[in-house]
Amino acid sequence: MKIKQKNMFFKILSVVIFFFLFTNLIIVEAAEPTLFFSEYLEGSGNNKALEIFNPTCNDIQLADEGYKILMYFNGNTTSSLTVNLTGVIPSRGTYVIATNTSDSNILQRANQTNNSSWFNGDDAIVLMKNSEVIDVFGKVGEDPGTSWGDPGAKTHDRTLVRKSNIVAGNTDIYADFHPSDEWIFYPIDTYVNLGSHEYNSFTITFDLMGKGEVVSGNLIQELYYGDEIIAPVIKPLNGFNFISWSSVFSTVTGNTTIEAQYDSWTKPSVYFSKYVEGSNNNKALEIYNATSSSIDLSLEEYKVLIYFNGNTNPTTTINLNGILAPGETFVLAQNTSNSTLLAYANQTSSLNWFNGNDAVVLTKNGDVLDRIGQVGNNPGNEWGKGMVTTMDKTLVRKSFVSEGDKNTTSLFFPEIQWESYPIDTFNVLGTHISEYFKVTFNISSLGTVESGEVFQTLYSGMSAIAPSVNAVETHDFNGWDKSFDSISGDIIVNALYSPKIFTIIFNTDGGSNIEPIIQGYGSAIVLPASPTKEGFNFIDWDDSFPDTMPLNGLTLNAIWEAKEYTITFDTKGGSAINPIVAPYQSNITIPEDPTKEGYKFLGWDISFPDTMPLNGLNLTALWEDLNKDTPNTIDNFNIIIYFGMLILSAIAFVVTYKKIKFSKR
């Protein structure tokens, strides 16, 4: 167990290390402000007075804290008069001490009087707190003659008022004294300024660089020298992590601008969410998983590194093991912590653990994920001030933090990202609240993820990146049911699918046309009316007709059965020929010619087809009567008579025509 080191040696050592390692950083520290002379009256007669100003934030009991004034006459190096101060000097107020024989106007303003002989213009005056010099007027060991300064700006027969920009006294009693450097000169016996002092304030400006907003406190503060600077509580705007201020600040030394420093958002990650630096050996760290995936701490080489007393190399390395699920915490504790704390632990370690002045770093595969404290800097006992410090406290990461601070050597201000709880507060362990949002892409059974993440953690205002989706073969992927840009809360985004469109084609093989059915996969379909075809009966389709649209559609071929038709033969008294009954368009053979006594078969009245015609046929036999006499002689005689009559008719026409023509002449 490492013992806490709180002695001055380590404080001095930390300052030295810090100076050499981080001289590029501005340090805004100041000595504690102290009382100083604010007015000097060296007037006529016994008019002598001194005014002391209290620039601190507290009233001061002068006697209790050993304040006194020493006067060195005529260049003496040993004080000739010591005046012990009594009473109270208020914060930012004055205290006037005068000779008891001064003018009544001066005495009315005096808080304390003294009946001894006082200074002249050539006497040095020293203000002390116990044995410590806190201011000097003049130069001890030097007699300037009548006064210090020029004839118009001298310490004899004048009232001098300390300039308002002077914030502290001069502590070198042997330094050359030039009164015009710090004092304003008024004519002899000017007393109107006694009892009050104009003291400049300073402006402390916290510049948020346009990336943060004030939760509480003031960005611009008018403070006096030595006042404590209290930073406002800041919350970063979307897109940024507030990690530090540009300089260390404690008390006011002058006008100062302190800039907020940020990292840009990347994505929620793994980081420290709790820090326990308790009594005895009660030490613990909580780690939070703000990512979208479970983490095997051992496999991915998560480690906690502890840097003791400003060391730049880790003194303790703790290898983490176990599974850290998304949105869950992992508590690492010292194995000698009390049982209440150990009840929260997922892992313990017997190695040396941190105190409030030791930096702690979380790494993954050697890369820094987060830090508490500043590597290479020993702050003394702790980082921070007031209630939020790293010693004897339980710290809880503020909810706006969702990723770690990777800048291990930058200035560390615990109040920026942490909230403080009393020592040995353990019941905050085991759970954590962080202001990030979860986006879940619901793919469903109709698709698979080709690439990308279906569970994502994002900051407010950021946009998720959709995974690449392959739909099953029966469906098409049609995008998502809602936007996942600029999210402002947890959302579930559902994948949209539509059935693929397939076609059932009907091949009727010359039958009546049936339009194809075009529908989505799995949709109900209705069997159309059967096709028709001349000469055929529709039997069925060559495949079963489904109730719903099948994958890749279907082509159905009509099955036909030819109708049977009959060819009959009318032989007109000839030998009988049996009818031919055969399917439509089937091949048929002409039968033997019929016979009929006394007749010659000349053929059929219709040509005999090669195949069975539609609706069949009725064929009638043609016969020649072989028993009739010279049918050819009779026919020739008739032809001769016919042509003879034609010739006679022609002759008669010609004779008639000529007679008519002659009579017209």
XYZ file of C-alpha atoms in Angstrom:
665
model
C 0.000 0.000 0.000
C 1.441 3.364 -1.024
C 1.346 5.954 1.766
C -0.067 9.387 0.955
C 2.688 11.979 0.681
C 1.555 15.424 1.736
C 4.753 17.084 2.866
C 6.352 20.200 1.419
C 9.095 18.250 -0.355
C 6.643 16.728 -2.787
C 4.885 20.018 -3.305
C 8.169 21.666 -4.271
C 9.158 18.676 -6.392
C 5.865 18.797 -8.289
C 6.353 22.485 -9.081
C 9.876 21.842 -10.382
C 8.765 18.901 -12.551
C 5.827 20.838 -13.865
C 8.018 23.836 -14.772
C 10.509 21.806 -16.749
C 7.960 19.590 -18.492
C 5.244 22.095 -19.239
C 6.831 25.542 -19.634
C 4.658 26.068 -22.704
C 1.631 26.439 -20.416
C 0.550 29.699 -18.801
C 0.304 29.599 -15.021
C -2.032 32.140 -13.487
C -1.065 31.889 -9.845
C -0.514 34.694 -7.367
C 0.944 35.166 -3.921
C -1.621 35.660 -1.209
C -2.450 39.402 -1.170
C -1.312 41.322 1.899
C -1.842 44.712 3.485
C 0.072 47.681 2.117
C 0.419 51.432 2.662
C -2.207 53.286 0.646
C -1.729 56.891 1.908
C 1.067 58.924 3.510
C 0.512 62.327 5.097
C 3.537 64.412 6.109
C 1.969 67.779 6.850
C 2.479 70.932 8.831
C 3.175 70.814 12.546
C 2.403 67.372 13.906
C 0.028 66.404 11.109
C 1.237 62.884 10.409
C -0.827 59.921 9.264
C -0.557 56.584 7.486
C -3.347 54.680 5.759
C -3.191 50.905 5.295
C -5.340 49.082 2.723
C -6.637 45.523 3.013
C -6.937 44.015 -0.511
C -7.966 40.594 0.769
C -11.401 39.025 0.952
C -11.269 38.780 4.735
C -11.375 41.118 7.689
C -8.052 41.077 9.532
C -7.464 41.254 13.263
C -4.319 43.382 13.276
C -3.122 42.598 16.781
C -3.845 38.878 16.541
C -1.801 38.550 13.384
C 1.124 40.673 14.616
C 0.884 43.718 12.356
C 3.118 46.669 13.242
C 4.753 49.766 11.789
C 8.479 50.419 12.163
C 10.025 53.871 11.562
C 13.692 54.355 10.673
C 14.823 57.924 11.345
C 17.606 59.743 9.473
C 18.998 56.770 7.547
C 19.212 54.501 10.542
C 19.193 50.747 9.901
C 17.624 50.061 13.248
C 14.035 51.038 13.805
C 13.561 54.066 16.009
C 9.855 53.581 16.651
C 7.569 50.561 16.610
C 3.807 51.007 16.606
C 1.828 47.823 17.213
C -1.473 47.923 15.377
C -4.779 47.058 17.009
C -8.331 46.756 15.836
C -9.822 45.308 12.687
C -9.208 46.305 9.086
C -12.146 45.231 6.923
C -11.892 43.451 3.608
C -11.210 45.988 0.859
C -11.151 48.652 3.555
C -8.630 51.006 5.126
C -7.095 51.555 8.528
C -5.753 55.024 9.463
C -3.178 55.633 12.188
C -2.127 59.173 13.084
C -0.203 61.102 15.715
C -2.460 62.068 18.576
C -1.593 65.742 18.067
C -2.682 65.893 14.448
C -5.375 68.251 13.198
C -8.910 67.306 14.227
C -9.872 66.644 10.600
C -7.209 63.974 10.508
C -8.057 62.558 13.920
C -11.706 62.204 12.910
C -10.569 59.756 10.250
C -8.092 57.876 12.437
C -8.682 54.313 13.646
C -5.667 54.436 15.950
C -3.417 57.214 17.299
C 0.072 57.285 18.743
C 1.691 59.854 20.997
C 5.304 59.267 19.968
C 7.414 61.417 17.680
C 6.781 60.428 14.083
C 8.563 60.478 10.751
C 9.601 63.399 8.635
C 9.998 63.324 4.866
C 13.420 61.671 5.046
C 12.486 58.740 7.305
C 11.786 55.189 6.083
C 8.643 53.390 7.235
C 8.119 49.612 7.187
C 4.867 47.628 7.559
C 5.392 44.194 9.040
C 3.380 41.096 9.874
C 5.183 39.488 12.755
C 8.748 39.303 11.397
C 7.760 39.509 7.708
C 8.166 42.740 5.749
C 5.043 43.379 3.677
C 5.627 47.001 2.565
C 8.114 49.817 2.822
C 7.973 53.557 2.250
C 11.396 55.064 1.596
C 14.693 53.211 1.782
C 16.008 51.854 5.054
C 19.572 52.925 5.728
C 19.390 55.981 3.456
C 18.950 59.631 4.517
C 17.937 61.515 1.353
C 18.267 64.906 3.026
C 14.876 66.494 3.386
C 12.904 64.015 1.318
C 12.888 61.436 -1.415
C 11.732 62.443 -4.859
C 11.813 65.553 -7.021
C 10.904 69.040 -5.807
C 7.355 68.692 -7.159
C 7.013 65.064 -6.158
C 8.585 64.716 -2.772
C 7.938 63.051 0.574
C 8.189 66.263 2.631
C 5.180 68.531 3.212
C 2.997 66.433 0.985
C 0.147 63.942 1.045
C 0.875 60.896 -1.096
C -1.839 58.458 -2.288
C -0.900 55.046 -3.644
C -1.812 54.622 -7.297
C -4.913 52.500 -7.854
C -3.069 49.970 -10.008
C -0.686 49.031 -7.197
C -1.852 45.714 -5.822
C 0.849 44.797 -3.314
C 3.540 46.311 -1.188
C 7.305 46.422 -1.723
C 9.209 44.024 0.492
C 12.807 45.058 -0.222
C 13.563 47.658 2.422
C 16.933 48.475 0.859
C 15.694 49.060 -2.665
C 16.013 52.512 -4.204
C 12.876 54.525 -3.626
C 11.304 56.649 -6.341
C 7.999 57.823 -4.931
C 6.567 58.991 -8.244
C 6.615 55.390 -9.502
C 3.752 54.321 -7.253
C 2.378 57.447 -5.598
C 0.250 60.459 -6.517
C 1.196 63.760 -4.845
C -1.183 66.209 -3.184
C -0.520 69.538 -1.407
C 0.445 69.677 2.244
C -2.289 68.800 4.747
C -4.602 67.233 2.144
C -6.594 64.787 4.205
C -9.818 64.300 2.240
C -8.693 60.919 0.862
C -7.986 59.448 4.271
C -10.273 56.546 5.122
C -10.865 55.308 1.585
C -8.731 54.000 -1.215
C -9.318 53.526 -4.919
C -8.115 50.096 -5.867
C -8.361 48.755 -9.371
C -10.220 45.565 -10.047
C -9.236 43.150 -12.770
C -11.289 41.451 -15.417
C -11.148 37.687 -15.636
C -12.680 36.475 -18.892
C -13.566 32.876 -19.590
C -13.754 32.434 -23.352
C -15.844 29.437 -24.371
C -14.613 29.746 -27.975
C -18.171 29.460 -29.245
C -18.302 25.785 -28.312
C -19.876 25.750 -24.866
C -22.638 27.199 -22.726
C -22.769 28.332 -19.115
C -24.568 26.112 -16.637
C -23.741 28.321 -13.655
C -21.258 31.038 -12.768
C -20.011 34.000 -14.767
C -17.873 34.186 -17.875
C -16.702 37.716 -17.047
C -15.671 38.377 -13.462
C -14.547 41.662 -11.936
C -12.142 40.695 -9.171
C -9.385 42.215 -7.122
C -5.801 41.211 -6.826
C -5.493 38.004 -4.877
C -9.156 37.064 -5.176
C -9.830 33.414 -5.863
C -10.840 32.726 -9.447
C -13.794 30.359 -9.635
C -14.458 28.983 -13.079
C -18.039 28.848 -14.324
C -19.630 25.445 -14.814
C -19.678 24.752 -18.538
C -21.474 22.289 -20.761
C -20.082 21.831 -24.267
C -22.287 22.305 -27.293
C -23.130 19.371 -29.506
C -20.069 18.266 -31.391
C -17.492 18.967 -28.706
C -15.980 17.531 -25.541
C -14.872 20.136 -22.995
C -11.570 18.854 -21.622
C -9.547 21.683 -20.066
C -8.809 25.373 -19.610
C -5.851 27.017 -21.299
C -4.167 27.877 -17.999
C -4.055 27.028 -14.332
C -5.774 29.710 -12.262
C -6.021 30.263 -8.557
C -5.996 33.929 -7.542
C -6.088 37.179 -9.486
C -2.845 38.756 -10.630
C -4.203 40.975 -13.389
C -6.531 41.042 -16.342
C -6.669 37.495 -17.639
C -8.409 35.598 -20.423
C -8.785 31.868 -19.922
C -9.850 29.838 -22.927
C -11.844 26.637 -22.862
C -10.220 23.754 -24.695
C -12.177 21.098 -26.526
C -11.876 17.933 -28.524
C -14.280 17.332 -31.366
C -16.761 14.510 -30.986
C -15.806 11.234 -32.547
C -18.223 8.676 -31.145
C -19.174 7.373 -27.700
C -16.439 5.110 -26.400
C -15.123 3.344 -23.310
C -14.072 5.653 -20.481
C -13.759 6.124 -16.718
C -17.177 6.838 -15.216
C -16.381 6.700 -11.463
C -13.298 7.353 -9.332
C -13.112 6.373 -5.667
C -10.241 7.700 -3.547
C -11.513 6.880 -0.111
C -10.354 6.204 3.388
C -7.674 3.618 4.087
C -7.445 1.265 1.095
C -10.833 2.056 -0.415
C -9.885 2.618 -4.050
C -11.922 1.870 -7.156
C -12.401 2.804 -10.783
C -15.552 2.276 -12.806
C -15.324 1.887 -16.589
C -18.354 2.490 -18.806
C -19.012 1.055 -22.265
C -20.792 3.670 -24.372
C -20.168 1.757 -27.600
C -22.586 -0.469 -29.467
C -20.597 -3.687 -28.982
C -19.660 -6.052 -26.190
C -15.994 -5.850 -25.299
C -13.660 -8.638 -24.284
C -11.374 -6.616 -22.016
C -8.613 -9.207 -22.003
C -8.707 -9.982 -25.721
C -8.534 -6.305 -26.650
C -5.827 -5.629 -24.039
C -7.595 -3.078 -21.872
C -5.291 -1.836 -19.115
C -5.260 0.669 -16.274
C -1.950 2.492 -15.824
C -1.135 4.417 -12.631
C 1.567 7.113 -12.578
C 2.759 7.883 -9.027
C 3.963 11.295 -7.835
C 4.304 12.986 -11.221
C 6.169 10.112 -12.843
C 6.123 9.959 -16.645
C 6.265 6.158 -16.680
C 3.519 3.976 -15.211
C 4.330 2.512 -11.820
C 1.399 0.097 -11.757
C -0.195 -1.686 -14.721
C -3.425 -3.631 -14.213
C -4.589 -5.910 -17.025
C -8.372 -6.027 -17.211
C -10.366 -9.174 -17.886
C -14.023 -9.946 -18.385
C -16.802 -8.968 -20.772
C -18.176 -5.419 -20.781
C -21.571 -5.244 -22.493
C -22.894 -2.114 -24.246
C -24.296 0.409 -21.785
C -22.845 -1.472 -18.799
C -20.140 -0.716 -16.239
C -17.080 -2.600 -15.018
C -15.766 -1.878 -11.515
C -12.102 -2.433 -10.665
C -11.219 -2.199 -6.966
C -8.251 -2.630 -4.692
C -8.497 -6.076 -3.125
C -8.116 -4.700 0.417
C -11.044 -2.290 0.085
C -13.858 -2.767 2.571
C -16.585 -5.311 1.912
C -19.157 -2.695 0.921
C -16.953 -1.498 -1.906
C -15.856 -4.987 -2.932
C -19.497 -5.992 -3.391
C -19.558 -3.749 -6.470
C -16.281 -5.041 -7.933
C -16.026 -7.049 -11.153
C -12.263 -7.391 -10.700
C -9.819 -6.682 -7.892
C -6.091 -6.052 -7.830
C -3.485 -6.337 -5.089
C -1.041 -3.980 -6.810
C -0.218 -0.502 -5.503
C -3.061 1.916 -6.137
C -3.350 5.661 -6.597
C -3.670 8.512 -4.149
C -5.187 11.870 -5.003
C -2.004 13.144 -6.635
C -1.467 10.179 -8.989
C -2.536 10.126 -12.628
C -4.598 7.189 -13.921
C -4.845 6.224 -17.607
C -7.077 3.729 -19.455
C -5.630 2.129 -22.596
C -6.735 -0.327 -25.283
C -4.077 -2.150 -27.270
C -1.655 0.548 -26.150
C -3.844 3.463 -27.265
C -5.020 5.973 -24.660
C -8.789 6.042 -24.113
C -9.059 8.219 -21.000
C -7.191 9.782 -18.106
C -7.723 11.143 -14.613
C -5.050 13.620 -13.561
C -2.079 14.874 -15.528
C 0.777 12.530 -16.344
C 4.125 14.052 -15.374
C 2.647 16.490 -12.862
C 2.462 16.032 -9.108
C -0.073 18.601 -7.876
C 0.818 18.075 -4.236
C -2.078 16.312 -2.580
C -4.706 16.520 -5.288
C -5.988 18.053 -8.484
C -8.866 20.495 -8.239
C -10.076 22.810 -5.535
C -13.102 23.305 -3.377
C -15.443 20.339 -3.390
C -14.241 18.726 -6.612
C -10.822 17.262 -5.917
C -9.109 13.940 -6.476
C -8.310 13.230 -2.818
C -10.755 11.776 -0.288
C -13.615 11.944 -2.759
C -15.825 9.837 -4.980
C -16.054 11.418 -8.430
C -18.816 10.703 -10.948
C -18.389 11.606 -14.615
C -20.889 14.219 -15.767
C -23.614 12.891 -18.005
C -22.629 15.014 -21.012
C -19.337 13.101 -21.216
C -19.527 10.061 -23.481
C -15.905 9.520 -24.458
C -12.598 9.778 -22.688
C -9.999 12.549 -22.466
C -6.976 11.262 -24.367
C -4.688 14.243 -23.605
C -2.736 12.725 -20.727
C -0.275 15.627 -20.321
C -2.678 18.557 -20.652
C -3.866 20.501 -17.623
C -6.424 18.643 -15.559
C -9.396 20.351 -13.922
C -11.614 17.675 -12.341
C -14.550 20.067 -11.964
C -14.897 20.287 -15.769
C -16.087 16.717 -16.314
C -16.654 15.338 -12.827
C -19.113 15.750 -9.964
C -17.961 15.227 -6.394
C -19.419 13.045 -3.640
C -18.221 12.647 -0.037
C -15.464 10.240 0.842
C -16.431 6.548 0.752
C -19.591 7.071 -1.298
C -19.965 3.689 -3.000
C -23.649 3.416 -3.915
C -23.099 5.318 -7.158
C -21.068 2.389 -8.501
C -22.441 -0.186 -10.922
C -24.617 2.081 -13.065
C -23.971 5.187 -15.097
C -25.969 7.777 -17.024
C -24.520 9.248 -20.182
C -26.132 11.661 -22.644
C -25.825 9.724 -25.832
C -28.484 8.001 -27.854
C -28.952 4.515 -29.215
C -29.992 3.843 -32.786
C -31.149 0.287 -33.508
C -31.600 -0.859 -37.089
C -34.224 -3.619 -37.120
C -33.419 -5.758 -40.157
C -36.086 -8.488 -39.591
C -36.040 -11.977 -41.094
C -36.489 -10.567 -44.595
C -32.906 -9.331 -44.770
C -29.333 -9.854 -43.660
C -26.574 -7.347 -42.888
C -23.827 -7.241 -45.462
C -21.758 -4.592 -43.637
C -22.117 -1.930 -40.946
C -23.600 -1.923 -37.449
C -27.218 -2.510 -36.518
C -26.708 -1.032 -33.023
C -25.043 2.371 -32.840
C -24.413 4.926 -30.094
C -24.348 8.573 -31.094
C -24.302 12.041 -29.610
C -27.322 14.311 -29.863
C -27.567 15.910 -33.277
C -25.370 13.347 -34.979
C -26.536 11.056 -37.766
C -26.339 7.284 -37.833
C -24.783 5.375 -40.715
C -27.160 2.758 -42.027
C -25.845 -0.770 -42.459
C -25.844 -2.342 -45.906
C -28.740 -4.794 -46.203
C -29.321 -7.738 -48.507
C -32.965 -8.735 -48.809
C -33.966 -12.378 -49.070
C -34.539 -13.606 -52.626
C -38.292 -13.172 -52.401
C -38.192 -9.466 -51.500
C -36.634 -6.156 -52.432
C -35.117 -3.841 -49.766
C -36.827 -0.443 -49.977
C -34.977 1.621 -47.342
C -35.981 2.593 -43.795
C -39.192 3.666 -42.113
C -37.796 6.840 -40.520
C -34.936 9.317 -40.655
C -31.855 8.748 -38.527
C -30.255 12.136 -39.205
C -29.643 14.593 -36.336
C -31.052 12.259 -33.724
C -32.428 13.613 -30.453
C -33.336 10.387 -28.679
C -33.190 6.615 -28.791
C -34.817 5.312 -31.972
C -35.544 1.998 -33.662
C -35.291 2.155 -37.445
C -37.153 -0.596 -39.288
C -36.091 -1.927 -42.659
C -38.744 -1.734 -45.369
C -39.257 -4.544 -47.835
C -41.650 -5.284 -50.652
C -42.318 -8.641 -52.296
C -40.546 -9.083 -55.589
C -42.875 -8.927 -58.592
C -43.183 -12.176 -60.508
C -45.239 -13.226 -63.548
C -47.358 -16.248 -64.394
C -47.411 -16.709 -68.184
C -50.139 -18.743 -69.901
C -49.041 -20.501 -73.083
C -52.327 -21.541 -74.737
C -50.670 -23.149 -77.774
C -52.895 -21.404 -80.262
C -55.877 -21.181 -78.004
C -57.615 -18.033 -76.867
C -55.270 -15.516 -75.221
C -54.968 -15.291 -71.417
C -53.207 -12.209 -70.012
C -50.256 -12.930 -67.713
C -50.715 -12.461 -63.961
C -48.148 -9.967 -62.565
C -48.131 -9.744 -58.749
C -45.885 -9.666 -55.707
C -44.418 -12.779 -54.236
C -46.827 -14.569 -51.924
C -49.879 -12.565 -52.933
C -53.119 -14.458 -53.601
C -53.866 -15.223 -57.239
C -57.063 -16.338 -58.976
C -57.236 -19.008 -61.674
C -58.450 -17.434 -64.912
C -61.139 -18.953 -67.142
C -59.968 -21.872 -69.266
C -58.866 -21.026 -72.803
C -60.671 -22.244 -75.901
C -59.376 -23.591 -79.161
C -61.247 -24.741 -82.272
C -61.155 -28.440 -82.669
C -59.844 -29.088 -79.210
C -61.052 -29.628 -75.713
C -59.014 -27.910 -72.915
C -57.845 -30.576 -70.528
C -55.686 -28.632 -67.986
C -52.386 -26.861 -67.515
C -49.137 -28.726 -67.456
C -48.401 -27.591 -63.862
C -50.555 -27.036 -60.821
C -51.944 -23.550 -60.488
C -50.737 -22.106 -57.127
C -52.833 -20.185 -54.600
C -50.147 -17.473 -54.237
C -47.495 -16.038 -56.495
C -44.519 -18.412 -56.445
C -40.852 -17.473 -56.408
C -39.646 -16.528 -59.879
C -43.158 -16.809 -61.304
C -44.376 -19.628 -63.552
C -45.107 -20.547 -67.171
C -48.164 -22.747 -67.656
C -48.724 -24.639 -70.896
C -52.211 -25.596 -71.963
C -52.950 -29.269 -72.474
C -55.421 -29.882 -75.299
C -57.285 -32.946 -76.513
C -58.380 -32.892 -80.144
C -62.108 -33.332 -80.792
C -63.196 -36.354 -82.884
C -64.919 -35.688 -86.178
C -66.506 -38.007 -88.792
C -66.138 -38.261 -92.540
C -69.202 -39.948 -94.077
C -69.409 -41.390 -97.564
C -72.609 -41.207 -99.690
C -71.909 -43.709 -102.471
C -75.223 -43.079 -104.270
C -76.097 -46.693 -104.348
C -72.570 -47.887 -104.627
C -70.822 -50.152 -102.269
C -70.920 -48.910 -98.716
C -67.886 -47.242 -97.130
C -67.698 -47.041 -93.365
C -67.414 -43.554 -91.891
C -63.978 -42.416 -90.777
C -64.000 -41.240 -87.164
C -60.709 -39.591 -86.130
C -59.369 -36.726 -84.010
C -59.195 -33.316 -85.533
C -56.112 -32.839 -87.725
C -55.071 -36.461 -87.348
C -53.856 -38.169 -90.478
C -56.503 -40.074 -92.393
C -56.295 -42.485 -95.305
C -58.636 -42.373 -98.277
C -60.663 -45.582 -98.457
C -60.902 -47.802 -101.478
C -63.177 -46.465 -104.202
C -66.722 -47.677 -104.065
C -68.192 -49.813 -106.846
C -71.553 -49.716 -108.569
C -72.727 -52.047 -111.265
C -73.073 -50.306 -114.666
C -71.257 -47.253 -113.432
C -67.784 -45.932 -113.423
C -66.617 -44.166 -110.187
C -65.392 -40.721 -111.180
C -64.366 -39.535 -107.613
C -65.869 -37.627 -104.733
C -67.568 -34.287 -104.944
C -65.037 -32.847 -102.435
C -61.361 -33.535 -102.373
C -60.398 -36.035 -99.748
C -58.215 -34.302 -97.069
C -54.972 -35.609 -95.633
C -56.084 -34.898 -92.059
C -59.388 -34.834 -90.308
C -60.963 -31.447 -91.009
C -62.862 -29.340 -88.509
C -66.390 -30.658 -88.121
C -65.690 -33.635 -90.446
C -67.041 -34.053 -94.021
C -69.851 -35.585 -96.055
C -68.489 -36.960 -99.339
C -70.744 -37.851 -102.269
C -69.629 -40.249 -104.999
C -69.662 -39.173 -108.683
C -70.554 -41.860 -111.173
C -70.639 -42.304 -114.995
C -73.521 -44.407 -116.399
C -71.944 -46.929 -118.670
C -75.316 -48.047 -120.230
C -76.269 -44.739 -122.171
C -75.862 -44.672 -126.161
C -73.179 -42.566 -127.847
C -73.522 -39.737 -125.625
C -70.696 -38.094 -127.502
C -72.422 -38.160 -131.060
C -75.558 -36.540 -129.730
C -73.537 -33.948 -127.996
C -71.572 -33.162 -131.239
C -74.774 -32.728 -133.272
C -76.123 -30.295 -130.752
C -72.934 -28.291 -130.976
C -73.171 -28.082 -134.823
C -76.741 -26.794 -134.668
C -75.731 -24.223 -132.041
C -72.876 -22.776 -134.087
C -74.990 -22.794 -137.325
C -77.620 -20.659 -135.692
C -74.940 -18.206 -134.560
C -73.694 -17.808 -138.155
C -77.198 -17.211 -139.562
C -77.840 -14.579 -136.923
C -74.667 -12.764 -137.894
C -75.574 -12.680 -141.597
C -78.996 -11.290 -140.857
C -77.470 -8.491 -138.777
C -75.134 -7.393 -141.567
C -77.897 -7.251 -144.240
C -80.138 -5.192 -142.006
C -77.403 -2.716 -141.195
C -76.631 -2.018 -144.891
C -80.285 -1.382 -145.752
C -80.613 1.191 -143.067
C -77.506 2.975 -144.170
C -78.633 3.111 -147.856
C -82.055 4.539 -147.029
C -80.478 7.504 -145.204
C -78.775 8.613 -148.370
